[in-house]
Short mmCIF file of N, CA, C and O in Angstrom, two decimals:
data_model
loop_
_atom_site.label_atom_id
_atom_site.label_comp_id
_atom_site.label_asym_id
_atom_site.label_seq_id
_atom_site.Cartn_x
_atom_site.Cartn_y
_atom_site.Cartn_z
N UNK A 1 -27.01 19.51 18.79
CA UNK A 1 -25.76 20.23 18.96
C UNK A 1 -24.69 19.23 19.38
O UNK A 1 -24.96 18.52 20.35
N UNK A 2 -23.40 19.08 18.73
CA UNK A 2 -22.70 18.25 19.38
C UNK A 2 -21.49 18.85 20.05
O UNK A 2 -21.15 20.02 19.85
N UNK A 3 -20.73 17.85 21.02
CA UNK A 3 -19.93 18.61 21.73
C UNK A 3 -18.78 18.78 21.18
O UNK A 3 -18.24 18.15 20.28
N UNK A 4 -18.35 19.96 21.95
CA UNK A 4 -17.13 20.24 21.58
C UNK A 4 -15.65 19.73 21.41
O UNK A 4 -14.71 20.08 20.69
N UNK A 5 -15.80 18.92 22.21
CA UNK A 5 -14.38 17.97 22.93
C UNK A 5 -14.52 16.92 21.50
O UNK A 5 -13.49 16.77 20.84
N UNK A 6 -15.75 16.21 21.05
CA UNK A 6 -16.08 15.86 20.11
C UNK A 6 -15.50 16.21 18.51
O UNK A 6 -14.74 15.59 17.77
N UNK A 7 -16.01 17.14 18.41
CA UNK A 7 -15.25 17.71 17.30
C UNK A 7 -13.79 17.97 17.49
O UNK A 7 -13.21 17.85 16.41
N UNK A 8 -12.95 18.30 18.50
CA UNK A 8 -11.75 18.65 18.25
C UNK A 8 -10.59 16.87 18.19
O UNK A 8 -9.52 16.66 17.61
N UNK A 9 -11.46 15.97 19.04
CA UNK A 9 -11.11 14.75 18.69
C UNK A 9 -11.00 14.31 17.16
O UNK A 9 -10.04 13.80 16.60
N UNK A 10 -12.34 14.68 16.59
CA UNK A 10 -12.51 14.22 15.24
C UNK A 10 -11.41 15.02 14.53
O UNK A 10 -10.92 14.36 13.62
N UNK A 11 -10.75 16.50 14.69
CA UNK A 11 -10.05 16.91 13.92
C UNK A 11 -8.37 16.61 14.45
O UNK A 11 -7.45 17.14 13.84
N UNK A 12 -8.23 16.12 15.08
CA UNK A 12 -7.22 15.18 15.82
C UNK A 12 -6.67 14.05 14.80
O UNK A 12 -5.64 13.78 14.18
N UNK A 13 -8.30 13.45 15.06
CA UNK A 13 -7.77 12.03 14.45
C UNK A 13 -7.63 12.53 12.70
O UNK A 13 -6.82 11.86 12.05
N UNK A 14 -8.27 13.49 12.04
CA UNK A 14 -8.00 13.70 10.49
C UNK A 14 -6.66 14.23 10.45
O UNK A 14 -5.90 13.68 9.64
N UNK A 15 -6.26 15.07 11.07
CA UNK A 15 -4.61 15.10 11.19
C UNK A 15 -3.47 14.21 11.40
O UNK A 15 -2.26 14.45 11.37
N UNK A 16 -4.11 13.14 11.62
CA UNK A 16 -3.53 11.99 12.64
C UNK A 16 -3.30 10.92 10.99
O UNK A 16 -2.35 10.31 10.49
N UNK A 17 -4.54 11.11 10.65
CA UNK A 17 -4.77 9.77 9.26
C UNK A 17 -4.07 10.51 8.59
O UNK A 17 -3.08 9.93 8.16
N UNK A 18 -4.20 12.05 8.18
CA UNK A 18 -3.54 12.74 7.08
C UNK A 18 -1.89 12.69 7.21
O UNK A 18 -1.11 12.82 6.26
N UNK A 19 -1.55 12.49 8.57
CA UNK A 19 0.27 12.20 8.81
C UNK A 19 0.66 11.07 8.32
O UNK A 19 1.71 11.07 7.68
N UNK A 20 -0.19 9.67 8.53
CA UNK A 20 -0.45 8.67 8.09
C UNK A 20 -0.21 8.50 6.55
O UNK A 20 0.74 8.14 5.85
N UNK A 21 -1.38 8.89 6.36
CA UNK A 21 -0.94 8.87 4.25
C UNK A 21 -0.15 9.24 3.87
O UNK A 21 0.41 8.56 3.02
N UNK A 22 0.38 10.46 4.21
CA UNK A 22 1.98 10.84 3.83
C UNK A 22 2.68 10.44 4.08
O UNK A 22 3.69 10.62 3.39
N UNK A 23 2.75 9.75 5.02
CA UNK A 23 4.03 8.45 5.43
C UNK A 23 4.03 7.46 4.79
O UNK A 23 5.11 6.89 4.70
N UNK A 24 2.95 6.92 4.14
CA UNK A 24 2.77 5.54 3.25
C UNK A 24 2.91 6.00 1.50
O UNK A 24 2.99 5.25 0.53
N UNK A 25 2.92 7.84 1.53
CA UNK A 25 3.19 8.11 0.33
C UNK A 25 4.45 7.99 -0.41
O UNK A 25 4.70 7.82 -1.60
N UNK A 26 5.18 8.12 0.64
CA UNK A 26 6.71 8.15 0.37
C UNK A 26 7.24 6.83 -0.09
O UNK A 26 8.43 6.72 -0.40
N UNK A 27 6.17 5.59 -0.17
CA UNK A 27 6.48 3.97 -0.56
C UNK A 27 6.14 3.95 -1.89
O UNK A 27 4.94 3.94 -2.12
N UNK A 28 6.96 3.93 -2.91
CA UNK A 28 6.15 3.49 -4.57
C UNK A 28 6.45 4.67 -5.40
O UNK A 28 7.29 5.56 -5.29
N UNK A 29 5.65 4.45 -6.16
CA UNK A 29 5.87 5.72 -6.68
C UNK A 29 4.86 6.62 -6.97
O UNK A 29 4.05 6.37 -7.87
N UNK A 30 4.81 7.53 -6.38
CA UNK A 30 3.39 8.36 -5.97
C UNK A 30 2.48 8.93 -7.28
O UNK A 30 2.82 9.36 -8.38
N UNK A 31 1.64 8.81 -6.85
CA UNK A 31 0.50 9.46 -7.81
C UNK A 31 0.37 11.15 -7.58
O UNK A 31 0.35 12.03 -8.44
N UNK A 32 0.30 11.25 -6.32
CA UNK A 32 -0.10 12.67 -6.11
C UNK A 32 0.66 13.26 -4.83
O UNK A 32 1.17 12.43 -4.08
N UNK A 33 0.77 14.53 -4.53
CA UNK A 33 1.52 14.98 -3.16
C UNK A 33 0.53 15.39 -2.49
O UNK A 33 -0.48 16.00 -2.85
N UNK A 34 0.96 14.93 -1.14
CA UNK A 34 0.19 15.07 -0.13
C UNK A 34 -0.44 16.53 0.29
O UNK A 34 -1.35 16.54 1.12
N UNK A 35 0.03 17.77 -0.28
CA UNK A 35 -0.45 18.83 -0.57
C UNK A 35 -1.76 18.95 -1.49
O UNK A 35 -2.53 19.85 -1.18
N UNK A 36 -2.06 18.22 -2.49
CA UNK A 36 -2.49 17.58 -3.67
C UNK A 36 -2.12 17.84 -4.93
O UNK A 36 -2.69 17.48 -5.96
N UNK A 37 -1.19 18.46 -4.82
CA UNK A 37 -0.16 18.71 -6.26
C UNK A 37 0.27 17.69 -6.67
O UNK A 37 0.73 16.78 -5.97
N UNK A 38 0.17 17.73 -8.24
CA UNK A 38 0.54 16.79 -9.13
C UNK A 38 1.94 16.23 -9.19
O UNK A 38 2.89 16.96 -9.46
N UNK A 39 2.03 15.36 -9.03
CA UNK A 39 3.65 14.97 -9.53
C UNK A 39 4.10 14.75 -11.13
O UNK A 39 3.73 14.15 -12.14
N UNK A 40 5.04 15.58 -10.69
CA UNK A 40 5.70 15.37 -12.19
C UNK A 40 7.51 14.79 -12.16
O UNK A 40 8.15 14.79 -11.11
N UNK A 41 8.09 14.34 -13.48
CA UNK A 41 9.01 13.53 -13.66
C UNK A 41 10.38 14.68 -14.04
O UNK A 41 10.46 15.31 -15.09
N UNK A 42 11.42 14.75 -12.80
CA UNK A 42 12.62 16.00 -13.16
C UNK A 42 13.81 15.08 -13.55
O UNK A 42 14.10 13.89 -13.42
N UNK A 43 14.21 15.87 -13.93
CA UNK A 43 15.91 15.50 -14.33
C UNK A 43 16.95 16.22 -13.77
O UNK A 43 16.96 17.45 -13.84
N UNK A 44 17.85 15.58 -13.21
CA UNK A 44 18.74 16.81 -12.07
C UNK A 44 19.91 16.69 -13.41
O UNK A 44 20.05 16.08 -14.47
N UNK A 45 20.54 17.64 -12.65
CA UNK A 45 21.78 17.95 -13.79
C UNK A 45 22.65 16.79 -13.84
O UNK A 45 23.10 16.41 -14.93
N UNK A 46 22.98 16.12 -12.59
CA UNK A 46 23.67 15.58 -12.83
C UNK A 46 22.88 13.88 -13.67
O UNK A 46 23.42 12.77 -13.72
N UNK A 47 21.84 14.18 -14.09
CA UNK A 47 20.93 12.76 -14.81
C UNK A 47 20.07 12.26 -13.98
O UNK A 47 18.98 12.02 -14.51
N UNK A 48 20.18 11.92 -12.42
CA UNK A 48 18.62 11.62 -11.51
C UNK A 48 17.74 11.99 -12.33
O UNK A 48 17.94 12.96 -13.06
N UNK A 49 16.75 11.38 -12.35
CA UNK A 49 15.35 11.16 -12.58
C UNK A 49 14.63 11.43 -10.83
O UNK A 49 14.61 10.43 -10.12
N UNK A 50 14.10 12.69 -10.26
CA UNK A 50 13.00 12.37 -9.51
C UNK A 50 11.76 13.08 -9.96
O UNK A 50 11.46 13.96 -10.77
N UNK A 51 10.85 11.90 -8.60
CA UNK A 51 9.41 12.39 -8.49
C UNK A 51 9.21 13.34 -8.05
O UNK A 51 9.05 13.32 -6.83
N UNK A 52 9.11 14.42 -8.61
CA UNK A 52 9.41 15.99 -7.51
C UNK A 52 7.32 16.52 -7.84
O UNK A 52 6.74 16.48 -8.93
N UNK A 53 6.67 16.97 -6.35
CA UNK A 53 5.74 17.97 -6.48
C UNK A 53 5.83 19.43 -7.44
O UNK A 53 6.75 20.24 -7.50
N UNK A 54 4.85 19.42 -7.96
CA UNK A 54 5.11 20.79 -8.42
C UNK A 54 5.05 21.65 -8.13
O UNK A 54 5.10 22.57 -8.95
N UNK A 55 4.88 21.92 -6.58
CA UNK A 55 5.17 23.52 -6.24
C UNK A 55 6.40 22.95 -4.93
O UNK A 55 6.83 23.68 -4.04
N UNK A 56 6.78 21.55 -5.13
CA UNK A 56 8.31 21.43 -4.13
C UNK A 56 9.49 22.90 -4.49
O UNK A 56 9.76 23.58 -3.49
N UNK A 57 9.96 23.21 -5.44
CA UNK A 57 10.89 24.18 -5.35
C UNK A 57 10.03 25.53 -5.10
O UNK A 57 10.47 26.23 -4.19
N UNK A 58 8.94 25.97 -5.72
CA UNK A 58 8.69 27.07 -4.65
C UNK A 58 8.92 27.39 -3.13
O UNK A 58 9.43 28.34 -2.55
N UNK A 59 8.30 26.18 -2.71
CA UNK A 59 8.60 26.16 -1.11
C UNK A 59 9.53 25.51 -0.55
O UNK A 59 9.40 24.85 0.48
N UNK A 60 10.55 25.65 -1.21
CA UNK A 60 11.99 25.36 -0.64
C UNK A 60 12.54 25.68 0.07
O UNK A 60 13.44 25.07 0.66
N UNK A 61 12.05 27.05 0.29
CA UNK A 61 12.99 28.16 1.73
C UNK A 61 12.14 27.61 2.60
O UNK A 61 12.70 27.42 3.68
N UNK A 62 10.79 27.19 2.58
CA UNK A 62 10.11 26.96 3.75
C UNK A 62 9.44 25.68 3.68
O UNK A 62 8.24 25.78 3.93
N UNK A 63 10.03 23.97 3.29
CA UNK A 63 10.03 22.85 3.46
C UNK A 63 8.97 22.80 4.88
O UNK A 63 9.02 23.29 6.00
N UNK A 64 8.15 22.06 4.26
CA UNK A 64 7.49 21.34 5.67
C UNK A 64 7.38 20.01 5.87
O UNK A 64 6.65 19.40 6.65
N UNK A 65 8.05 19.67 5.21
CA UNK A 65 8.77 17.84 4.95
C UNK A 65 7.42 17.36 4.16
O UNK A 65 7.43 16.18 3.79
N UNK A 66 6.15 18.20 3.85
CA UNK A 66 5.02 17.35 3.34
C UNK A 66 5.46 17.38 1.91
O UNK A 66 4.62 16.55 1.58
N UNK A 67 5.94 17.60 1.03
CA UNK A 67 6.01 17.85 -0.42
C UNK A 67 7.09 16.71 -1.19
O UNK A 67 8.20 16.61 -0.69
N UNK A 68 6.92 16.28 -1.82
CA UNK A 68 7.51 14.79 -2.62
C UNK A 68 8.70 15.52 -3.42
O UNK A 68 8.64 16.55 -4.08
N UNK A 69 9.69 14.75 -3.19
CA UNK A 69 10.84 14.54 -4.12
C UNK A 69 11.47 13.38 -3.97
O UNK A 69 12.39 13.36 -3.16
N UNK A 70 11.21 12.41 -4.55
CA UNK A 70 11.75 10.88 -4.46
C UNK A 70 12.50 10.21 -5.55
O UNK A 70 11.82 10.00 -6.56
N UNK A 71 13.55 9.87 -5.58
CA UNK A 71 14.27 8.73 -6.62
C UNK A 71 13.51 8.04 -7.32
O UNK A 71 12.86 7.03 -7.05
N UNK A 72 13.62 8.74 -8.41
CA UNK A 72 12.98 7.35 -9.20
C UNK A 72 12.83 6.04 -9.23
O UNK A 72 11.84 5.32 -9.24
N UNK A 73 14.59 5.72 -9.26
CA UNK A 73 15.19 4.24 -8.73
C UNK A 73 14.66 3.70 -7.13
O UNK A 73 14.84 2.58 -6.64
N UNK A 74 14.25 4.40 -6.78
CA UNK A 74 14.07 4.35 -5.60
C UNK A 74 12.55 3.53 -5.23
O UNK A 74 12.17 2.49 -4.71
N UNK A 75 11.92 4.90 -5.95
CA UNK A 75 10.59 4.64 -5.92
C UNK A 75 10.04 3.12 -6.99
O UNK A 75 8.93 2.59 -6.99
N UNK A 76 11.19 2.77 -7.75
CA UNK A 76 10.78 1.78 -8.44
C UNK A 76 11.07 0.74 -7.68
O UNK A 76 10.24 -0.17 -7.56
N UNK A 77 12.46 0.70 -6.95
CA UNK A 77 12.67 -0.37 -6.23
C UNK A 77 11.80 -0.92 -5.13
O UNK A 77 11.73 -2.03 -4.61
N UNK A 78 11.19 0.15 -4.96
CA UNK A 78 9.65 -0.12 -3.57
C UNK A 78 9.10 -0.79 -4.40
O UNK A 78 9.09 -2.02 -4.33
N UNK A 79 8.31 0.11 -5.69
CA UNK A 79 7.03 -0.85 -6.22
C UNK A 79 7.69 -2.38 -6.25
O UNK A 79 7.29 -3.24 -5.46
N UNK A 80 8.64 -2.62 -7.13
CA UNK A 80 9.17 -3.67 -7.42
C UNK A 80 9.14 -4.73 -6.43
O UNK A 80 8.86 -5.91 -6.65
N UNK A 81 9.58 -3.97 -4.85
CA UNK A 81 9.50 -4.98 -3.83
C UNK A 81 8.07 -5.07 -3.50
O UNK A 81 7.71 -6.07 -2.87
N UNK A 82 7.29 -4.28 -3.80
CA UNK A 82 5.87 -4.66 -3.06
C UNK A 82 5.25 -5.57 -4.05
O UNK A 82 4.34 -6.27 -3.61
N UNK A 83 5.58 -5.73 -5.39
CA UNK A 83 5.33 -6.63 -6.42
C UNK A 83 5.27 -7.87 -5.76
O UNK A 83 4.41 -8.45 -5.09
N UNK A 84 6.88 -8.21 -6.30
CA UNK A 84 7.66 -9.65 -5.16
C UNK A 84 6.73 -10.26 -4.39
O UNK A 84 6.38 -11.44 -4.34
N UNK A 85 6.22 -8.80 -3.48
CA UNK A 85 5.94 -9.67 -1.96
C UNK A 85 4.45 -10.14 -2.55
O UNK A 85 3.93 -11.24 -2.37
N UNK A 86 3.98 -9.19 -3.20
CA UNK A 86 2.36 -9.92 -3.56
C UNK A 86 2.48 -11.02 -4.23
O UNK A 86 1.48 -11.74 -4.33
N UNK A 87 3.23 -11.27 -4.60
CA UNK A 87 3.57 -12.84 -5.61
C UNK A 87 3.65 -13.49 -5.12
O UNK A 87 2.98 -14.48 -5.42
N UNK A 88 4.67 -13.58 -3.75
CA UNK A 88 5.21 -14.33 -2.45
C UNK A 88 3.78 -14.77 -2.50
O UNK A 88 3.49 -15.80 -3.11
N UNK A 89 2.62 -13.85 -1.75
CA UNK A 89 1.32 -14.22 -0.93
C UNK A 89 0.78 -14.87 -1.95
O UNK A 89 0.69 -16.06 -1.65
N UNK A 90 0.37 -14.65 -3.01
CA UNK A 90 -0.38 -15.08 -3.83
C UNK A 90 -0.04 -16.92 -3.85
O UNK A 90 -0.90 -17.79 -3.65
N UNK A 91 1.18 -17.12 -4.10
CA UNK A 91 1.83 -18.52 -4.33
C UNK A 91 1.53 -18.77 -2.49
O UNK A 91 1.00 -19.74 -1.94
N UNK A 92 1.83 -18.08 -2.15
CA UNK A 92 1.32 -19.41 -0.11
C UNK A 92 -0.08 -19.73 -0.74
O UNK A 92 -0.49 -20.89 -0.87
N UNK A 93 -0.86 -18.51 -1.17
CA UNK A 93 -1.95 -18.86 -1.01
C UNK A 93 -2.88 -20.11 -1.70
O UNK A 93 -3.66 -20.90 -1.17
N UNK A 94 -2.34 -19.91 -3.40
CA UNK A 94 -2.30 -21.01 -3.75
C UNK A 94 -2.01 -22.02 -3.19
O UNK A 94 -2.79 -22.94 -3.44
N UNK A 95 -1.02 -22.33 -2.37
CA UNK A 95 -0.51 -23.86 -2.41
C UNK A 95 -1.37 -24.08 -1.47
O UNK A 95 -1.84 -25.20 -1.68
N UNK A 96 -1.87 -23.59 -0.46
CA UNK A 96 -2.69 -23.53 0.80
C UNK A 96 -4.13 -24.10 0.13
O UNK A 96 -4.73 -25.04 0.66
N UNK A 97 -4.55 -23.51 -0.93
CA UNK A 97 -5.65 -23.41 -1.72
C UNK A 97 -5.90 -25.28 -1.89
O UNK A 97 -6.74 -25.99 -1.34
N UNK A 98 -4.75 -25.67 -2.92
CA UNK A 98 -4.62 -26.21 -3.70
C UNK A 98 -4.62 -27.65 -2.22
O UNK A 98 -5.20 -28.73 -2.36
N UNK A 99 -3.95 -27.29 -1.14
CA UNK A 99 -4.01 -28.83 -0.25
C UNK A 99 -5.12 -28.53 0.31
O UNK A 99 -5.39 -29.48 1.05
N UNK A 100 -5.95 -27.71 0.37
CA UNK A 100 -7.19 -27.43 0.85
C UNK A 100 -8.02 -28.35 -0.14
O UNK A 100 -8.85 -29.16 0.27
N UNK A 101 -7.80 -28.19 -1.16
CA UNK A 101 -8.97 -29.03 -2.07
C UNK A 101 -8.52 -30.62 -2.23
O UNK A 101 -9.30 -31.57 -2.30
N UNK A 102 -7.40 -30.66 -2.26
CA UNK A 102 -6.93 -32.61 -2.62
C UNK A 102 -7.51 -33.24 -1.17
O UNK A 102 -8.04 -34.35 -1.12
N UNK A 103 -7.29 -32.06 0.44
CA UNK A 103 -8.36 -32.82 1.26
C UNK A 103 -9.36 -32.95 1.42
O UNK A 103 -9.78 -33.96 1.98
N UNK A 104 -10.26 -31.80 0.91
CA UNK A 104 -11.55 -32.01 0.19
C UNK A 104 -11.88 -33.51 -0.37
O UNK A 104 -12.60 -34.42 0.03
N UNK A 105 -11.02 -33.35 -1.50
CA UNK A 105 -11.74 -34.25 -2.74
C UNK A 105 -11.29 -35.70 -2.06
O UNK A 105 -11.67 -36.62 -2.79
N UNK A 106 -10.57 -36.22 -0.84
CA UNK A 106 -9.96 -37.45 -0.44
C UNK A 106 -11.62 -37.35 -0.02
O UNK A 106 -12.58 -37.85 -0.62
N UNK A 107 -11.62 -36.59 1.16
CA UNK A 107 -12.97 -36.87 1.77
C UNK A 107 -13.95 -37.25 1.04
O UNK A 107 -14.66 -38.21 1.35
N UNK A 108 -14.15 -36.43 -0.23
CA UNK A 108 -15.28 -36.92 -0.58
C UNK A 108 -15.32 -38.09 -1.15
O UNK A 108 -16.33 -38.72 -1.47
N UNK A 109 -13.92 -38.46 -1.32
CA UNK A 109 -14.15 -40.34 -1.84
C UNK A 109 -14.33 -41.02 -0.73
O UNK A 109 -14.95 -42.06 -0.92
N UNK A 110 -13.95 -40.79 0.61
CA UNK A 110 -14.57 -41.27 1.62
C UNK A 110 -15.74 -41.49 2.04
O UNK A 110 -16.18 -42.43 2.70
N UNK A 111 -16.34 -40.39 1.55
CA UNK A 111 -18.18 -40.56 2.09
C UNK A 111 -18.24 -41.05 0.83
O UNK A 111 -19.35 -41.58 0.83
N UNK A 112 -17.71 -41.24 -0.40
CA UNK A 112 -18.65 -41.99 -1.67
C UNK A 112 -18.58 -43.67 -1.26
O UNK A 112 -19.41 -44.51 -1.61
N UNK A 113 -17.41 -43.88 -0.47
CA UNK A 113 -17.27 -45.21 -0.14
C UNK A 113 -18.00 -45.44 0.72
O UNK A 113 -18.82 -46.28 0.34
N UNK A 114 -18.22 -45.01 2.10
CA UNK A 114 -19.49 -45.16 2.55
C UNK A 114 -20.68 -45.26 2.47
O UNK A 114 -21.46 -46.10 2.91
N UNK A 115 -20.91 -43.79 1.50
CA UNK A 115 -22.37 -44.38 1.16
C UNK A 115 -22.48 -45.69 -0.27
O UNK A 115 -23.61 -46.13 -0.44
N UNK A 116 -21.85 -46.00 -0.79
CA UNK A 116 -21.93 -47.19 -1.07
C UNK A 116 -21.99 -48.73 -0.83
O UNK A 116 -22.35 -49.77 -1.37
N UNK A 117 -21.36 -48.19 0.44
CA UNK A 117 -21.25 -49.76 1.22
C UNK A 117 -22.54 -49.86 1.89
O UNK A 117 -22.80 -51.04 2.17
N UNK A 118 -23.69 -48.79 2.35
CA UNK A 118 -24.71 -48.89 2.80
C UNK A 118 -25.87 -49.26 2.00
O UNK A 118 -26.00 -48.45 1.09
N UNK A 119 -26.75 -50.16 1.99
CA UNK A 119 -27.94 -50.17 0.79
C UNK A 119 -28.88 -48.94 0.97
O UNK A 119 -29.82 -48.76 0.19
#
């Protein structure tokens, strides 16, 4: 039997992660709404393009801030920047990579010179 205090922690913290994901949903351009409704692609009158949930205008009178409607431009300009930045890392990492191995390979002409000079 487990305790009680137990379980209401555990449903704490799933409320806690689930506030979480919806906060990191709102970065990019979403796959799905945090409700788990599909996203689909609107056109406002005046030409916007958003990422709107599909039951966002049903529950319009009664918004619970969980339901997606995001800029397209918007949402592209995130991916776009989270692109960038992985490129950024990727290139440190390389170059990091790359003086990692030329000190490698010095060394190992070092011990080849050594052990040559030894019979």
């Amino acid at each position: 039997m487990t305790d009680p205090y137990y379980s209401e922690i555990k449903q704490h913290k799933r409320e806690c992660d689930w506030l979480y994901a919806v906060a990191d949903a709102n970065h990019g351009i979403p796959n799905k709404c945090a409700c788990g409704q599909s996203i689909v692609l609107e056109t406002s009158e005046q030409g916007m393009q958003y990422y709107v949930c599909k039951v966002f205008e049903v529950r319009m009178m009664c918004d619970d801030g969980l339901h997606f409607r995001i800029c397209s431009l918007q949402a592209l300009e995130h991916e776009v920047n989270d692109l960038k930045k992985d490129a950024r890392d990727e290139v440190k990492t390389r170059l990091k990579l790359q003086l990692k191995i030329q000190q490698m390979s010095e060394e190992i002409e070092e011990l080849k010179k050594l052990v040559k000079g030894f019979p």
